[in-house]
Amino acid sequence: MSEEDDAIVLRLADPPNCPRCGEPGPVSAQFSHSWKNAGGEKVPGIREVMLCPVCNRDEPAADGLLAFLAAHETLEPSELEAFHNLSAAWVAVARARQVDQQQLDDEYERSRNGEL
């Protein structure tokens, strides 16, 4: 079974704030995630992503889900399929997003130098 087949847990009630900008978001998602260590071995884990109205602005999958959630304060049974489709599209994009290694290295150096 691939990671894409694993369960995705969406959190609509009190999701954490965006780790990038600190703004509250309407939903977070947790899913299986793995990477290869320096020895080339697969390391399994869990990844959590936030849907942020600031940081995810102008991303089509995020914009669709943000617009849907803004228009639907509560989810009615007749809206579940649309919610599922929009949230699945957003998670697929978020899951495919990779770390910007240069940005991570720069932030690490700034942290070591006391700049963060």
PDB file of C-alpha atoms in Angstrom:
ATOM      1  CA  MET A   1       0.000   0.000   0.000  1.00  0.00           C
ATOM      2  CA  SER A   2       1.364   3.454  -0.884  1.00  0.00           C
ATOM      3  CA  GLU A   3       1.270   6.503   1.349  1.00  0.00           C
ATOM      4  CA  GLU A   4      -1.390   8.001  -0.923  1.00  0.00           C
ATOM      5  CA  ASP A   5      -3.688   5.106   0.045  1.00  0.00           C
ATOM      6  CA  ASP A   6      -3.297   5.716   3.789  1.00  0.00           C
ATOM      7  CA  ALA A   7      -5.869   7.478   5.899  1.00  0.00           C
ATOM      8  CA  ILE A   8      -5.924  11.253   6.031  1.00  0.00           C
ATOM      9  CA  VAL A   9      -7.143  12.880   9.224  1.00  0.00           C
ATOM     10  CA  LEU A  10      -8.712  16.309   8.775  1.00  0.00           C
ATOM     11  CA  ARG A  11      -9.058  18.567  11.793  1.00  0.00           C
ATOM     12  CA  LEU A  12     -11.774  21.194  11.479  1.00  0.00           C
ATOM     13  CA  ALA A  13     -12.293  21.882  15.188  1.00  0.00           C
ATOM     14  CA  ASP A  14      -9.543  24.111  16.602  1.00  0.00           C
ATOM     15  CA  PRO A  15      -6.730  23.292  14.188  1.00  0.00           C
ATOM     16  CA  PRO A  16      -3.339  24.704  15.201  1.00  0.00           C
ATOM     17  CA  ASN A  17      -2.228  28.060  13.825  1.00  0.00           C
ATOM     18  CA  CYS A  18      -0.132  28.174  10.678  1.00  0.00           C
ATOM     19  CA  PRO A  19       3.485  27.371  11.568  1.00  0.00           C
ATOM     20  CA  ARG A  20       4.736  29.784   8.885  1.00  0.00           C
ATOM     21  CA  CYS A  21       2.814  32.968   9.700  1.00  0.00           C
ATOM     22  CA  GLY A  22       0.942  32.207  12.938  1.00  0.00           C
ATOM     23  CA  GLU A  23      -2.492  32.946  11.469  1.00  0.00           C
ATOM     24  CA  PRO A  24      -5.401  30.663  12.316  1.00  0.00           C
ATOM     25  CA  GLY A  25      -6.522  28.357   9.554  1.00  0.00           C
ATOM     26  CA  PRO A  26      -9.803  26.561   9.035  1.00  0.00           C
ATOM     27  CA  VAL A  27      -8.420  23.027   8.698  1.00  0.00           C
ATOM     28  CA  SER A  28      -5.322  20.883   9.101  1.00  0.00           C
ATOM     29  CA  ALA A  29      -4.548  17.455   7.677  1.00  0.00           C
ATOM     30  CA  GLN A  30      -2.379  14.636   8.988  1.00  0.00           C
ATOM     31  CA  PHE A  31      -1.145  11.841   6.752  1.00  0.00           C
ATOM     32  CA  SER A  32       1.612   9.271   6.443  1.00  0.00           C
ATOM     33  CA  HIS A  33       4.907  10.617   5.216  1.00  0.00           C
ATOM     34  CA  SER A  34       8.302   9.018   4.807  1.00  0.00           C
ATOM     35  CA  TRP A  35      11.775  10.008   3.736  1.00  0.00           C
ATOM     36  CA  LYS A  36      15.130   8.318   3.260  1.00  0.00           C
ATOM     37  CA  ASN A  37      17.828   8.808   5.843  1.00  0.00           C
ATOM     38  CA  ALA A  38      21.536   9.242   5.061  1.00  0.00           C
ATOM     39  CA  GLY A  39      21.874   5.451   4.834  1.00  0.00           C
ATOM     40  CA  GLY A  40      19.140   5.260   2.207  1.00  0.00           C
ATOM     41  CA  GLU A  41      16.662   3.554   4.552  1.00  0.00           C
ATOM     42  CA  LYS A  42      12.997   4.561   4.522  1.00  0.00           C
ATOM     43  CA  VAL A  43      11.921   6.392   7.682  1.00  0.00           C
ATOM     44  CA  PRO A  44       8.136   6.407   8.218  1.00  0.00           C
ATOM     45  CA  GLY A  45       6.361   9.238   9.964  1.00  0.00           C
ATOM     46  CA  ILE A  46       3.350  11.508  10.080  1.00  0.00           C
ATOM     47  CA  ARG A  47       3.133  14.937   8.482  1.00  0.00           C
ATOM     48  CA  GLU A  48       0.677  17.687   9.350  1.00  0.00           C
ATOM     49  CA  VAL A  49      -0.172  20.556   7.016  1.00  0.00           C
ATOM     50  CA  MET A  50      -2.309  23.620   7.613  1.00  0.00           C
ATOM     51  CA  LEU A  51      -4.656  25.286   5.185  1.00  0.00           C
ATOM     52  CA  CYS A  52      -3.704  28.925   5.665  1.00  0.00           C
ATOM     53  CA  PRO A  53      -5.703  31.746   4.072  1.00  0.00           C
ATOM     54  CA  VAL A  54      -2.519  33.864   4.009  1.00  0.00           C
ATOM     55  CA  CYS A  55       0.286  31.444   3.066  1.00  0.00           C
ATOM     56  CA  ASN A  56      -1.782  29.300   0.680  1.00  0.00           C
ATOM     57  CA  ARG A  57      -3.386  32.233  -1.142  1.00  0.00           C
ATOM     58  CA  ASP A  58      -3.321  31.920  -4.941  1.00  0.00           C
ATOM     59  CA  GLU A  59      -2.868  28.143  -4.839  1.00  0.00           C
ATOM     60  CA  PRO A  60      -5.849  26.823  -6.830  1.00  0.00           C
ATOM     61  CA  ALA A  61      -6.532  23.738  -4.671  1.00  0.00           C
ATOM     62  CA  ALA A  62      -6.243  25.760  -1.465  1.00  0.00           C
ATOM     63  CA  ASP A  63      -8.346  28.631  -2.828  1.00  0.00           C
ATOM     64  CA  GLY A  64     -11.149  26.228  -3.755  1.00  0.00           C
ATOM     65  CA  LEU A  65     -11.280  24.712  -0.281  1.00  0.00           C
ATOM     66  CA  LEU A  66     -10.936  28.112   1.426  1.00  0.00           C
ATOM     67  CA  ALA A  67     -13.840  29.490  -0.630  1.00  0.00           C
ATOM     68  CA  PHE A  68     -15.965  26.444   0.149  1.00  0.00           C
ATOM     69  CA  LEU A  69     -15.276  26.694   3.889  1.00  0.00           C
ATOM     70  CA  ALA A  70     -15.980  30.438   3.891  1.00  0.00           C
ATOM     71  CA  ALA A  71     -19.370  29.797   2.302  1.00  0.00           C
ATOM     72  CA  HIS A  72     -20.292  26.827   4.521  1.00  0.00           C
ATOM     73  CA  GLU A  73     -20.083  27.436   8.237  1.00  0.00           C
ATOM     74  CA  THR A  74     -21.410  23.940   8.833  1.00  0.00           C
ATOM     75  CA  LEU A  75     -21.340  20.907   6.566  1.00  0.00           C
ATOM     76  CA  GLU A  76     -24.644  19.466   5.510  1.00  0.00           C
ATOM     77  CA  PRO A  77     -24.785  15.849   4.305  1.00  0.00           C
ATOM     78  CA  SER A  78     -25.474  17.072   0.772  1.00  0.00           C
ATOM     79  CA  GLU A  79     -22.185  19.041   0.837  1.00  0.00           C
ATOM     80  CA  LEU A  80     -19.913  16.217   1.975  1.00  0.00           C
ATOM     81  CA  GLU A  81     -18.980  15.045  -1.513  1.00  0.00           C
ATOM     82  CA  ALA A  82     -17.941  18.556  -2.573  1.00  0.00           C
ATOM     83  CA  PHE A  83     -15.978  18.962   0.669  1.00  0.00           C
ATOM     84  CA  HIS A  84     -14.307  15.592   0.117  1.00  0.00           C
ATOM     85  CA  ASN A  85     -13.283  16.448  -3.446  1.00  0.00           C
ATOM     86  CA  LEU A  86     -11.918  19.876  -2.510  1.00  0.00           C
ATOM     87  CA  SER A  87     -10.062  18.655   0.572  1.00  0.00           C
ATOM     88  CA  ALA A  88      -8.601  15.672  -1.328  1.00  0.00           C
ATOM     89  CA  ALA A  89      -7.308  18.025  -4.042  1.00  0.00           C
ATOM     90  CA  TRP A  90      -5.728  20.317  -1.433  1.00  0.00           C
ATOM     91  CA  VAL A  91      -4.103  17.409   0.447  1.00  0.00           C
ATOM     92  CA  ALA A  92      -2.724  15.964  -2.809  1.00  0.00           C
ATOM     93  CA  VAL A  93      -0.979  19.261  -3.556  1.00  0.00           C
ATOM     94  CA  ALA A  94       0.234  19.653   0.039  1.00  0.00           C
ATOM     95  CA  ARG A  95       1.484  16.067   0.120  1.00  0.00           C
ATOM     96  CA  ALA A  96       3.510  16.576  -3.056  1.00  0.00           C
ATOM     97  CA  ARG A  97       5.131  19.774  -1.771  1.00  0.00           C
ATOM     98  CA  GLN A  98       8.776  19.269  -0.871  1.00  0.00           C
ATOM     99  CA  VAL A  99      10.997  21.111   1.550  1.00  0.00           C
ATOM    100  CA  ASP A 100      13.038  23.938   0.054  1.00  0.00           C
ATOM    101  CA  GLN A 101      16.424  22.659   1.241  1.00  0.00           C
ATOM    102  CA  GLN A 102      18.192  25.975   0.584  1.00  0.00           C
ATOM    103  CA  GLN A 103      15.601  27.871   2.643  1.00  0.00           C
ATOM    104  CA  LEU A 104      15.899  25.298   5.424  1.00  0.00           C
ATOM    105  CA  ASP A 105      19.700  25.566   5.402  1.00  0.00           C
ATOM    106  CA  ASP A 106      19.503  29.381   5.458  1.00  0.00           C
ATOM    107  CA  GLU A 107      17.075  29.348   8.402  1.00  0.00           C
ATOM    108  CA  TYR A 108      19.290  26.893  10.257  1.00  0.00           C
ATOM    109  CA  GLU A 109      22.299  29.174   9.811  1.00  0.00           C
ATOM    110  CA  ARG A 110      20.331  32.238  10.895  1.00  0.00           C
ATOM    111  CA  SER A 111      19.162  30.313  13.963  1.00  0.00           C
ATOM    112  CA  ARG A 112      22.726  29.295  14.806  1.00  0.00           C
ATOM    113  CA  ASN A 113      23.798  32.935  14.460  1.00  0.00           C
ATOM    114  CA  GLY A 114      21.002  34.124  16.774  1.00  0.00           C
ATOM    115  CA  GLU A 115      19.164  35.921  13.982  1.00  0.00           C
ATOM    116  CA  LEU A 116      15.848  34.111  14.489  1.00  0.00           C
TER     117      LEU A 116
END
